[in-house]
Tab-separated table of C-alpha atoms and ligand atoms in Angstrom:
chain	number	residue	atom	x	y	z
A	127	MET	CA	-0.011	-0.092	0.219
A	128	ASN	CA	1.313	3.658	-0.990
A	129	LEU	CA	0.813	5.897	1.280
A	130	LEU	CA	0.777	9.473	0.769
A	131	ILE	CA	1.574	11.454	3.649
A	132	PRO	CA	0.166	15.019	4.410
A	133	SER	CA	2.472	17.248	5.671
A	134	SER	CA	0.898	18.255	8.730
A	135	LEU	CA	0.284	14.730	10.080
A	136	GLY	CA	3.387	12.604	11.452
A	137	ARG	CA	3.887	8.801	10.495
A	138	LYS	CA	2.417	8.071	14.281
A	139	ASN	CA	-0.800	9.064	13.010
A	140	LEU	CA	-1.297	6.974	10.432
A	141	SER	CA	-0.703	3.667	12.143
A	142	ASN	CA	2.048	2.379	9.728
A	143	GLY	CA	-0.248	2.893	6.643
A	144	ARG	CA	-3.071	1.411	8.089
A	145	PRO	CA	-6.662	2.851	8.492
A	146	PRO	CA	-7.463	5.283	10.981
A	147	ARG	CA	-9.207	4.004	14.313
A	148	ARG	CA	-11.870	6.641	14.176
A	149	PRO	CA	-14.128	6.762	11.092
A	150	THR	CA	-13.135	9.369	8.947
A	151	ASP	CA	-15.956	11.948	7.895
A	152	VAL	CA	-15.523	11.598	4.033
A	153	LEU	CA	-14.121	8.739	2.274
A	154	ILE	CA	-13.386	9.198	-1.129
A	155	ILE	CA	-13.009	6.275	-3.714
A	156	GLY	CA	-10.932	7.201	-6.498
A	157	GLY	CA	-7.968	10.291	-6.965
A	158	GLY	CA	-9.168	11.522	-10.334
A	159	ALA	CA	-10.027	14.800	-11.098
A	160	SER	CA	-13.152	14.877	-9.452
A	161	GLY	CA	-11.866	12.858	-6.320
A	162	LEU	CA	-8.926	15.419	-5.937
A	163	PHE	CA	-11.143	18.512	-6.261
A	164	CYS	CA	-13.646	16.858	-3.520
A	165	ALA	CA	-11.192	15.679	-1.249
A	166	ARG	CA	-9.721	19.314	-1.365
A	167	ALA	CA	-12.938	21.113	-0.930
A	168	ALA	CA	-14.193	18.737	1.727
A	169	ALA	CA	-11.193	19.023	3.664
A	170	GLN	CA	-11.113	23.167	3.396
A	171	ALA	CA	-14.624	22.837	5.051
A	172	GLY	CA	-12.998	21.353	8.125
A	173	LEU	CA	-13.896	17.673	7.149
A	174	SER	CA	-11.500	14.639	7.716
A	175	VAL	CA	-10.718	13.206	4.468
A	176	ILE	CA	-9.596	10.006	3.012
A	177	VAL	CA	-8.959	9.295	-0.673
A	178	LEU	CA	-8.356	5.846	-2.178
A	179	GLU	CA	-7.089	5.447	-5.513
A	180	ARG	CA	-6.294	2.383	-7.200
A	181	THR	CA	-3.125	2.976	-9.377
A	182	ALA	CA	0.135	3.960	-8.003
A	183	SER	CA	-0.211	7.713	-8.977
A	184	PRO	CA	-3.928	9.983	-8.152
A	185	GLY	CA	-4.891	11.933	-11.398
A	186	ARG	CA	-3.791	9.775	-14.708
A	187	LYS	CA	-6.208	10.802	-16.869
A	188	LEU	CA	-6.019	14.838	-15.728
A	189	SER	CA	-2.331	14.773	-16.166
A	190	ILE	CA	-2.794	13.546	-20.182
A	191	SER	CA	-5.931	15.654	-20.578
A	192	GLY	CA	-6.188	18.083	-23.410
A	193	GLY	CA	-3.075	16.883	-25.413
A	194	GLY	CA	-0.966	17.381	-21.811
A	195	LYS	CA	-2.533	21.111	-21.153
A	196	ALA	CA	-5.659	20.233	-19.847
A	197	ASN	CA	-8.602	21.975	-21.428
A	198	PHE	CA	-9.975	22.011	-17.685
A	199	SER	CA	-13.182	24.536	-18.584
A	200	ASN	CA	-15.204	26.318	-21.265
A	201	ARG	CA	-15.868	29.755	-21.201
A	202	GLN	CA	-19.431	28.936	-22.284
A	203	ILE	CA	-20.992	26.030	-20.056
A	204	THR	CA	-24.533	25.019	-20.484
A	205	PRO	CA	-26.801	21.714	-20.098
A	206	GLN	CA	-27.367	21.344	-23.341
A	207	ASP	CA	-23.567	20.493	-23.630
A	208	TYR	CA	-23.701	17.326	-21.948
A	209	LEU	CA	-25.564	14.086	-22.409
A	210	CYS	CA	-27.722	12.805	-19.569
A	211	HIS	CA	-30.048	10.284	-20.744
A	212	GLY	CA	-32.488	10.571	-17.635
A	213	ASP	CA	-33.310	14.286	-17.113
A	214	PRO	CA	-31.212	16.566	-19.460
A	215	ASN	CA	-31.324	19.144	-16.688
A	216	PHE	CA	-29.798	17.143	-14.191
A	217	CYS	CA	-26.419	18.962	-14.476
A	218	GLN	CA	-27.976	22.388	-14.193
A	219	PRO	CA	-27.661	22.843	-10.483
A	220	ALA	CA	-24.131	21.871	-10.071
A	221	LEU	CA	-23.311	23.916	-12.985
A	222	ALA	CA	-25.145	26.736	-12.133
A	223	THR	CA	-23.039	26.387	-8.750
A	224	TYR	CA	-19.877	26.126	-9.818
A	225	THR	CA	-19.284	28.060	-12.848
A	226	PRO	CA	-16.505	28.520	-15.613
A	227	ALA	CA	-15.491	31.847	-13.686
A	228	MET	CA	-14.576	29.859	-10.272
A	229	ILE	CA	-12.401	27.161	-11.818
A	230	LEU	CA	-10.785	30.077	-13.616
A	231	GLU	CA	-9.862	31.948	-10.501
A	232	GLU	CA	-8.700	28.907	-8.729
A	233	MET	CA	-6.127	28.882	-11.459
A	234	ARG	CA	-5.160	32.696	-10.933
A	235	GLN	CA	-4.748	31.811	-7.237
A	236	TRP	CA	-2.730	28.804	-8.157
A	237	HIS	CA	-0.219	30.814	-10.405
A	238	LEU	CA	-1.198	28.177	-13.278
A	239	PRO	CA	-0.965	30.080	-16.753
A	240	VAL	CA	-4.215	29.681	-18.917
A	241	GLU	CA	-5.074	30.685	-22.577
A	242	GLU	CA	-8.893	30.973	-24.377
A	243	ARG	CA	-8.552	28.951	-27.375
A	244	SER	CA	-11.543	28.394	-30.144
A	245	HIS	CA	-15.090	27.954	-29.484
A	246	GLY	CA	-14.168	29.447	-25.496
A	247	GLN	CA	-11.681	26.376	-24.368
A	248	LEU	CA	-9.982	27.238	-21.390
A	249	PHE	CA	-6.610	25.263	-21.451
A	250	LEU	CA	-3.309	25.682	-19.064
A	251	THR	CA	-0.063	26.472	-21.021
A	252	VAL	CA	1.887	24.330	-18.636
A	253	PRO	CA	1.778	20.918	-18.276
A	254	ALA	CA	-1.355	19.573	-17.078
A	255	ARG	CA	0.346	17.106	-14.429
A	256	ARG	CA	1.204	20.737	-12.448
A	257	LEU	CA	-2.387	21.263	-11.988
A	258	THR	CA	-2.744	17.104	-10.354
A	259	GLN	CA	0.518	18.236	-8.510
A	260	ILE	CA	-0.984	20.675	-7.086
A	261	LEU	CA	-4.472	19.653	-5.859
A	262	MET	CA	-2.468	17.076	-4.245
A	263	ALA	CA	-0.327	19.362	-2.720
A	264	ASP	CA	-3.462	21.392	-1.482
A	265	CYS	CA	-5.085	17.998	-0.444
A	266	ARG	CA	-2.136	17.135	1.542
A	267	LYS	CA	-1.457	20.421	3.322
A	268	LEU	CA	-5.467	20.468	4.009
A	269	GLY	CA	-4.595	16.836	6.034
A	270	CYS	CA	-6.350	14.744	3.441
A	271	LEU	CA	-4.900	11.180	3.588
A	272	ILE	CA	-4.499	9.645	0.089
A	273	PHE	CA	-3.697	5.792	-0.284
A	274	CYS	CA	-2.412	4.519	-3.583
A	275	ASN	CA	-2.519	1.039	-4.769
A	276	ASN	CA	-5.933	0.437	-2.923
A	277	ALA	CA	-8.688	-0.844	-5.056
A	278	VAL	CA	-12.149	-0.755	-3.606
A	279	ASP	CA	-13.769	-4.007	-4.059
A	280	GLY	CA	-16.734	-3.440	-1.240
A	281	ILE	CA	-18.723	-1.089	0.814
A	282	ARG	CA	-21.241	-2.154	3.422
A	283	GLN	CA	-23.312	0.261	5.649
A	284	LYS	CA	-23.244	-0.509	9.330
A	285	HIS	CA	-25.174	1.147	11.829
A	286	GLY	CA	-25.571	4.302	10.381
A	287	SER	CA	-21.613	4.748	8.371
A	288	PHE	CA	-20.014	2.936	5.817
A	289	GLU	CA	-17.519	0.022	5.852
A	290	VAL	CA	-15.029	-0.050	2.535
A	291	CYS	CA	-12.973	-2.720	1.725
A	292	SER	CA	-9.917	-2.845	-0.357
A	293	GLY	CA	-8.253	-6.361	-0.187
A	294	ASP	CA	-8.177	-7.430	3.693
A	295	VAL	CA	-8.093	-4.059	4.599
A	296	ARG	CA	-11.221	-2.433	5.908
A	297	TRP	CA	-12.025	1.530	6.584
A	298	GLN	CA	-14.470	3.150	8.388
A	299	ALA	CA	-16.388	6.376	7.317
A	300	ARG	CA	-19.455	8.590	7.482
A	301	SER	CA	-19.573	9.425	4.281
A	302	VAL	CA	-18.213	7.947	1.277
A	303	VAL	CA	-17.865	9.601	-2.445
A	304	LEU	CA	-17.852	7.504	-5.481
A	305	ALA	CA	-15.650	9.106	-7.606
A	306	CYS	CA	-13.954	5.689	-9.744
A	307	GLY	CA	-14.514	7.649	-13.453
A	308	SER	CA	-14.859	5.168	-16.232
A	309	PRO	CA	-13.349	2.533	-18.503
A	310	ALA	CA	-12.827	4.770	-21.071
A	311	TRP	CA	-8.621	5.107	-22.166
A	312	PRO	CA	-8.062	1.722	-20.085
A	313	GLN	CA	-4.283	2.803	-20.766
A	314	ALA	CA	-4.460	5.655	-18.098
A	315	GLY	CA	-6.419	3.429	-15.707
A	316	GLY	CA	-9.953	3.621	-16.734
A	317	SER	CA	-11.908	1.159	-15.197
A	318	GLY	CA	-15.273	-0.403	-14.902
A	319	ALA	CA	-14.726	-1.004	-11.201
A	320	GLY	CA	-17.103	2.439	-10.243
A	321	TYR	CA	-19.887	0.781	-12.009
A	322	ARG	CA	-19.948	-2.643	-9.967
A	323	LEU	CA	-19.454	-0.695	-6.761
A	324	ALA	CA	-22.606	1.343	-7.552
A	325	GLN	CA	-24.769	-1.624	-8.899
A	326	ARG	CA	-24.098	-3.615	-5.537
A	327	LEU	CA	-25.359	-0.855	-3.905
A	328	GLY	CA	-28.513	-0.759	-5.721
A	329	HIS	CA	-27.749	2.128	-8.083
A	330	GLU	CA	-28.839	1.360	-12.016
A	331	LEU	CA	-26.522	2.035	-14.723
A	332	VAL	CA	-27.558	3.632	-17.922
A	333	PRO	CA	-25.392	0.856	-20.171
A	334	PRO	CA	-22.133	2.914	-20.682
A	335	ARG	CA	-20.562	2.924	-24.283
A	336	PRO	CA	-17.379	4.849	-25.726
A	337	ALA	CA	-17.534	8.225	-26.670
A	338	LEU	CA	-15.839	11.347	-27.651
A	339	THR	CA	-14.351	8.686	-30.427
A	340	PRO	CA	-13.597	8.540	-33.579
A	341	LEU	CA	-16.393	7.256	-36.487
A	342	CYS	CA	-15.393	4.292	-38.181
A	343	LEU	CA	-16.021	4.225	-42.083
A	344	ALA	CA	-16.636	1.561	-44.579
A	345	THR	CA	-13.612	1.463	-47.098
A	346	SER	CA	-16.019	-0.334	-49.647
A	347	LYS	CA	-18.129	2.248	-51.830
A	348	ASP	CA	-20.513	2.936	-48.896
A	349	GLY	CA	-17.833	4.660	-47.274
A	350	MET	CA	-17.033	6.458	-50.171
A	351	GLY	CA	-13.601	5.552	-50.624
A	352	PHE	CA	-12.836	7.874	-47.686
A	353	ALA	CA	-9.907	5.893	-46.882
A	354	ALA	CA	-7.451	7.538	-49.586
A	355	LEU	CA	-8.272	11.051	-47.802
A	356	ALA	CA	-6.297	9.876	-44.822
A	357	GLY	CA	-4.212	12.515	-43.542
A	358	ILE	CA	-6.481	15.424	-45.064
A	359	SER	CA	-7.859	17.991	-42.182
A	360	LEU	CA	-9.820	20.579	-42.611
A	361	PRO	CA	-12.729	22.606	-40.561
A	362	VAL	CA	-16.333	21.339	-41.517
A	363	ARG	CA	-19.873	21.299	-40.185
A	364	ILE	CA	-21.132	17.960	-38.946
A	365	SER	CA	-24.212	17.361	-37.888
A	366	LEU	CA	-26.859	14.168	-37.246
A	367	GLU	CA	-29.169	13.584	-39.800
A	368	ALA	CA	-32.582	15.203	-38.808
A	369	GLY	CA	-34.664	12.101	-38.645
A	370	SER	CA	-32.834	11.038	-36.414
A	371	GLY	CA	-34.813	13.497	-33.725
A	372	LEU	CA	-31.929	15.233	-32.619
A	373	ASP	CA	-30.758	18.395	-34.542
A	374	ARG	CA	-27.070	19.075	-33.384
A	375	GLY	CA	-24.540	20.369	-35.676
A	376	TRP	CA	-21.060	21.680	-34.594
A	377	GLU	CA	-18.379	23.816	-36.697
A	378	ASP	CA	-14.724	22.190	-36.416
A	379	ASP	CA	-12.048	20.224	-37.770
A	380	LEU	CA	-11.958	17.158	-39.219
A	381	LEU	CA	-9.320	14.665	-39.569
A	382	PHE	CA	-9.948	11.643	-42.266
A	383	THR	CA	-7.986	8.514	-40.938
A	384	HIS	CA	-7.537	5.065	-42.692
A	385	ASP	CA	-10.563	3.868	-41.221
A	386	GLY	CA	-12.680	6.689	-40.383
A	387	ILE	CA	-13.309	9.964	-39.288
A	388	SER	CA	-11.622	12.014	-36.196
A	389	GLY	CA	-10.446	15.379	-34.722
A	390	PRO	CA	-13.322	17.603	-32.689
A	391	ALA	CA	-15.831	17.720	-35.152
A	392	SER	CA	-16.041	13.924	-35.435
A	393	LEU	CA	-15.336	13.087	-31.676
A	394	LYS	CA	-18.382	15.607	-30.475
A	395	ALA	CA	-20.773	13.960	-33.032
A	396	SER	CA	-20.012	10.663	-31.780
A	397	LEU	CA	-21.276	11.672	-28.377
A	398	PHE	CA	-24.925	11.853	-29.872
A	399	TRP	CA	-24.215	9.414	-32.922
A	400	GLN	CA	-26.149	5.736	-32.796
A	401	GLU	CA	-25.856	2.618	-34.665
A	402	GLY	CA	-27.410	3.439	-38.187
A	403	MET	CA	-27.294	7.191	-37.967
A	404	ALA	CA	-26.466	9.287	-41.176
A	405	VAL	CA	-23.656	11.923	-40.278
A	406	LEU	CA	-23.774	14.903	-43.292
A	407	LEU	CA	-21.166	16.826	-43.709
A	408	ASP	CA	-20.417	20.320	-45.428
A	409	PHE	CA	-16.791	20.741	-46.462
A	410	LEU	CA	-17.508	24.461	-47.246
A	411	PRO	CA	-20.080	25.799	-44.460
A	412	GLN	CA	-19.056	29.540	-44.855
A	413	GLN	CA	-19.696	29.243	-48.720
A	414	GLN	CA	-22.213	29.300	-50.495
A	415	VAL	CA	-21.165	26.654	-53.381
A	416	ALA	CA	-24.521	27.084	-55.719
A	417	ALA	CA	-23.810	31.077	-55.896
A	418	LEU	CA	-20.087	30.307	-56.898
A	419	LEU	CA	-20.959	27.876	-59.642
A	420	ASP	CA	-23.286	30.436	-60.716
A	421	SER	CA	-20.874	33.277	-60.583
A	422	PRO	CA	-20.046	35.144	-64.330
A	423	ASP	CA	-16.617	33.606	-64.299
A	424	ALA	CA	-17.117	30.315	-63.481
A	425	GLY	CA	-18.372	29.289	-66.691
A	426	ARG	CA	-15.092	28.617	-68.266
A	427	HIS	CA	-13.673	26.457	-65.255
A	428	THR	CA	-14.646	22.800	-64.647
A	429	ALA	CA	-16.289	21.724	-60.866
A	430	ARG	CA	-13.118	20.299	-60.425
A	431	SER	CA	-10.562	23.027	-60.811
A	432	LEU	CA	-12.823	25.577	-59.312
A	433	LEU	CA	-13.392	23.496	-56.106
A	434	ALA	CA	-9.817	22.302	-55.629
A	435	ARG	CA	-9.038	26.453	-55.234
A	436	LEU	CA	-11.377	25.807	-51.653
A	437	LEU	CA	-10.999	22.423	-50.910
A	438	PRO	CA	-8.014	19.726	-51.009
A	439	GLN	CA	-7.793	18.398	-54.976
A	440	ARG	CA	-8.037	14.619	-53.424
A	441	LEU	CA	-11.282	15.476	-51.230
A	442	VAL	CA	-13.103	16.810	-54.202
A	443	ASP	CA	-12.327	14.125	-56.676
A	444	CYS	CA	-13.788	11.979	-54.119
A	445	LEU	CA	-16.646	13.919	-53.766
A	446	LEU	CA	-17.564	15.270	-57.133
A	447	PRO	CA	-19.303	12.408	-59.533
A	448	GLU	CA	-17.370	11.807	-62.647
A	449	ALA	CA	-19.866	12.873	-65.080
A	450	VAL	CA	-20.034	16.317	-63.807
A	451	ALA	CA	-16.852	16.953	-62.500
A	452	ARG	CA	-14.576	17.572	-65.556
A	453	ARG	CA	-16.839	19.424	-67.441
A	454	LYS	CA	-17.061	23.318	-67.844
A	455	LEU	CA	-19.534	24.575	-65.584
A	456	ALA	CA	-21.188	26.497	-68.654
A	457	GLU	CA	-22.203	23.351	-70.177
A	458	LEU	CA	-23.579	21.647	-66.663
A	459	SER	CA	-27.502	21.931	-66.397
A	460	ARG	CA	-28.931	23.273	-62.972
A	461	LYS	CA	-29.828	19.938	-61.496
A	462	GLN	CA	-26.218	19.053	-62.410
A	463	ARG	CA	-25.254	22.197	-60.330
A	464	THR	CA	-27.174	21.208	-57.290
A	465	ILE	CA	-25.500	17.825	-57.644
A	466	ILE	CA	-22.642	19.225	-56.856
A	467	ALA	CA	-23.439	21.744	-54.230
A	468	ASP	CA	-25.233	19.011	-52.252
A	469	ALA	CA	-22.125	16.753	-52.690
A	470	VAL	CA	-20.058	19.617	-50.750
A	471	HIS	CA	-22.528	21.000	-48.357
A	472	ARG	CA	-24.774	17.543	-47.875
A	473	CYS	CA	-21.991	14.807	-48.053
A	474	ARG	CA	-24.014	11.916	-46.218
A	475	ILE	CA	-22.215	8.771	-44.659
A	476	VAL	CA	-23.350	6.223	-42.552
A	477	PRO	CA	-20.510	5.215	-40.159
A	478	GLN	CA	-19.762	1.398	-39.142
A	479	GLY	CA	-19.423	2.257	-35.643
A	480	ARG	CA	-17.505	4.021	-33.337
A	481	GLY	CA	-13.420	3.755	-31.981
A	482	GLY	CA	-13.424	1.190	-29.071
A	483	LEU	CA	-12.469	2.638	-25.028
A	484	LYS	CA	-8.925	2.666	-25.958
A	485	LYS	CA	-9.388	5.306	-28.052
A	486	ALA	CA	-12.690	6.862	-26.364
A	487	GLU	CA	-11.855	10.099	-23.993
A	488	VAL	CA	-14.886	9.193	-22.121
A	489	CYS	CA	-17.707	6.812	-21.682
A	490	ALA	CA	-21.236	8.118	-22.059
A	491	GLY	CA	-23.805	6.112	-19.703
A	492	GLY	CA	-22.841	5.462	-16.218
A	493	VAL	CA	-24.972	5.565	-13.149
A	494	ASN	CA	-28.348	6.682	-13.508
A	495	THR	CA	-28.945	10.183	-12.372
A	496	ASP	CA	-32.992	9.387	-11.350
A	497	ALA	CA	-31.218	8.185	-8.279
A	498	ILE	CA	-29.231	10.754	-7.580
A	499	GLU	CA	-29.694	14.119	-5.933
A	500	PRO	CA	-28.578	17.401	-8.624
A	501	ALA	CA	-28.248	19.834	-6.135
A	502	THR	CA	-26.150	17.556	-3.984
A	503	MET	CA	-24.861	14.323	-5.799
A	504	GLN	CA	-26.257	12.360	-2.939
A	505	SER	CA	-27.646	8.939	-3.751
A	506	ARG	CA	-31.671	8.927	-3.312
A	507	LEU	CA	-31.263	5.280	-2.370
A	508	ILE	CA	-28.349	5.397	0.351
A	509	PRO	CA	-28.163	8.542	2.317
A	510	GLY	CA	-24.209	9.556	2.779
A	511	LEU	CA	-23.578	8.275	-0.080
A	512	TYR	CA	-22.729	10.542	-3.343
A	513	VAL	CA	-21.584	9.796	-6.845
A	514	ILE	CA	-19.712	12.504	-8.842
A	515	GLY	CA	-17.545	12.819	-12.129
A	516	GLU	CA	-17.774	10.554	-15.119
A	517	LEU	CA	-18.840	7.613	-13.349
A	518	LEU	CA	-22.457	9.339	-13.336
A	519	ASP	CA	-24.413	9.430	-16.593
A	520	VAL	CA	-23.611	13.321	-17.530
A	521	THR	CA	-21.091	12.882	-20.562
A	522	GLY	CA	-20.172	16.433	-22.060
A	523	LEU	CA	-19.228	17.134	-25.130
A	524	LEU	CA	-15.530	17.944	-26.197
A	525	GLY	CA	-13.840	21.469	-25.410
A	526	GLY	CA	-13.366	21.406	-21.239
A	527	TYR	CA	-17.008	20.145	-20.572
A	528	ASN	CA	-15.956	17.100	-18.854
A	529	LEU	CA	-13.176	18.253	-16.599
A	530	HIS	CA	-15.938	20.977	-15.976
A	531	TRP	CA	-18.416	18.347	-14.650
A	532	ALA	CA	-16.007	16.987	-12.472
A	533	TRP	CA	-15.158	19.871	-10.780
A	534	ALA	CA	-19.011	21.196	-10.490
A	535	SER	CA	-20.068	17.585	-9.389
A	536	ALA	CA	-17.304	17.544	-6.737
A	537	TRP	CA	-17.910	21.042	-5.382
A	538	ALA	CA	-21.820	20.227	-4.826
A	539	ALA	CA	-20.954	16.999	-2.975
A	540	ALA	CA	-18.467	18.759	-0.767
A	541	ARG	CA	-20.636	21.254	-0.209
A	542	HIS	CA	-23.263	19.217	1.030
A	543	LEU	CA	-21.026	17.359	3.127
A	544	ALA	CA	-19.729	20.091	4.701
A	545	SER	CA	-23.402	21.327	5.741
A	546	ALA	CA	-24.672	18.153	6.915
A	547	LYS	CA	-21.544	17.613	8.988
A	548	ALA	CA	-22.488	20.965	10.547
A	549	THR	CA	-26.084	20.157	11.193
A	550	ALA	CA	-25.108	16.496	12.831
A	551	ILE	CA	-22.666	19.000	15.043
A	552	PHE	CA	-25.643	21.110	15.628
A	553	ASN	CA	-27.817	18.178	16.599
A	554	GLY	CA	-25.594	16.787	18.642
A	555	SER	CA	-25.136	13.242	16.318
A	556	SER	CA	-21.425	13.560	15.187
A	557	LEU	CA	-18.373	12.974	16.671
B	674	FAD	C1	-6.829	11.221	-23.203
B	674	FAD	C2	-7.375	12.054	-22.690
B	674	FAD	C3	-7.607	13.304	-22.720
B	674	FAD	C4	-8.773	14.259	-22.335
B	674	FAD	N1	-8.884	15.281	-22.197
B	674	FAD	C5	-9.489	16.011	-21.624
B	674	FAD	C6	-9.869	17.191	-21.513
B	674	FAD	O1	-9.172	18.225	-22.355
B	674	FAD	N2	-10.798	18.066	-21.306
B	674	FAD	C7	-11.792	17.478	-20.444
B	674	FAD	O2	-12.832	18.507	-20.063
B	674	FAD	N3	-11.967	16.365	-20.469
B	674	FAD	C8	-10.956	15.515	-20.616
B	674	FAD	N4	-10.646	13.961	-20.852
B	674	FAD	C9	-12.033	13.499	-20.194
B	674	FAD	C10	-11.596	13.826	-18.293
B	674	FAD	O3	-10.260	13.411	-18.267
B	674	FAD	C11	-12.333	12.722	-17.666
B	674	FAD	O4	-14.017	12.982	-17.831
B	674	FAD	C12	-12.217	13.158	-16.168
B	674	FAD	O5	-10.596	13.072	-15.942
B	674	FAD	C13	-12.991	12.593	-14.839
B	674	FAD	O6	-13.013	12.545	-13.810
B	674	FAD	P1	-12.979	11.596	-12.898
B	674	FAD	O7	-12.643	12.057	-11.206
B	674	FAD	O8	-14.704	11.445	-13.003
B	674	FAD	O9	-12.530	10.215	-13.173
B	674	FAD	P2	-10.660	10.023	-13.187
B	674	FAD	O10	-10.312	11.131	-13.646
B	674	FAD	O11	-10.827	9.046	-14.470
B	674	FAD	O12	-10.574	9.335	-11.858
B	674	FAD	C14	-11.293	8.418	-11.436
B	674	FAD	C15	-9.923	7.789	-10.329
B	674	FAD	O13	-10.561	6.573	-9.843
B	674	FAD	C16	-9.848	5.441	-9.833
B	674	FAD	N5	-10.743	4.196	-9.342
B	674	FAD	C17	-11.199	3.294	-10.199
B	674	FAD	N6	-11.795	2.202	-9.210
B	674	FAD	C18	-10.972	2.673	-8.461
B	674	FAD	C19	-11.545	1.316	-7.393
B	674	FAD	N7	-12.303	0.637	-7.515
B	674	FAD	N8	-10.782	1.853	-6.111
B	674	FAD	C20	-10.006	3.233	-5.886
B	674	FAD	N9	-9.735	3.870	-7.054
B	674	FAD	C21	-10.275	3.657	-7.958
B	674	FAD	C22	-8.817	5.461	-10.975
B	674	FAD	O14	-7.520	4.710	-10.927
B	674	FAD	C23	-8.813	7.261	-11.311
B	674	FAD	O15	-7.680	7.324	-10.642
B	674	FAD	C24	-9.838	13.233	-21.118
B	674	FAD	C25	-10.005	11.870	-21.120
B	674	FAD	C26	-8.789	11.363	-21.851
B	674	FAD	C27	-8.664	9.912	-21.475
């Protein structure tokens, strides 16, 4: 068992790395983004806190997030940026209470430099692992105990408190926070252990699936020969076909890979995409191709040469039907020009599937929010049990929304834990 000793406590307080004798106020299972943030906030409020982490190093996903620069939040955050299969407004109270301005202020106080990129995305300009280190240092200063290499495999309620098991070690706690994340990106320690713990406590799951992941295309004619486009990256508008009942679309960069489409545009669409659903690509969202084809100078050019001024030639050759591509525009009928404009603005593809867990930044689905209080993250089934972060069925778009959810849900739980303890002290039922 690895123990990170808080600077304020000596080894004698730690009983040789064994659990403290007295029950702790809060035991947090999972030392990732949400777990560490919750630990810090709860300890700031005066609660005793223990974090149990399965791997040897806390915050592994946080440390690699945002290409190593942690896209930690977004300037604009609304519940519509999240997918929740229960109440679509489930995340609203937590998001309203913990805003992007608040995490920006934390970054300022931690002296972590930030930058705003496209679409309001807020990134660090220093390595993301610095954020993990600062969170852990804060936890230590506040007296939290963080035990690594401690995979929790059982939780029991006993006389109004909890007994938590990791191997043959038993931990006593008044409240438990499940912050175990999801099995996405197993290379960084993602696992489904949190789902199993929640299920054993009676919570239902919305079936988890990889999200924020590339979409796979067939290499055959149905896939429109896109394999030949591997390596091309360009801004597009991507949307899901309206018949799906979803009218969602995003303008962002798309990358063709050897087996499908990736890049921010595709990753965003993957969150809402379902099997069999068609994806529409507009390769020139800021242009009107029909007007371009009709312009006075266009007639003496071929569609192929005209569009190659705006798009990569390989893509133009893939999109345009042979019958019209190499003919002068002046020779084409209105119907043929419409076919060309539609090929560029409404390219319809039906992905075969999505990339697996190893390529997914997150999992959609998770602990069903119907049994969770939205303002506090407390279980409606088991008082004193809280579920936060990606383990819940709340999944954000690409752009800093998932880390923001980790902060906001952790904050909501910590605030409630603090007020519950204050109430217990007032009523004389704690300590
Ligand atoms: C490559 C990559 C890049 C990303 N980039 C971004 C980004 O830039 N912006 C963004 O918003 N989101 C990003 N994400 C998503 C974001 O990292 C996660 O949504 C976020 O870390 C979730 O926080 P969490 O605390 O819920 O889970 P995690 O951070 O995954 O933490 C869960 C922790 O629980 C531990 N654990 C699991 N089971 C047990 C157990 N039984 N006992 C003890 N411990 C356990 C795990 O080891 C882990 O440390 C990225 C994800 C990946 C994979």
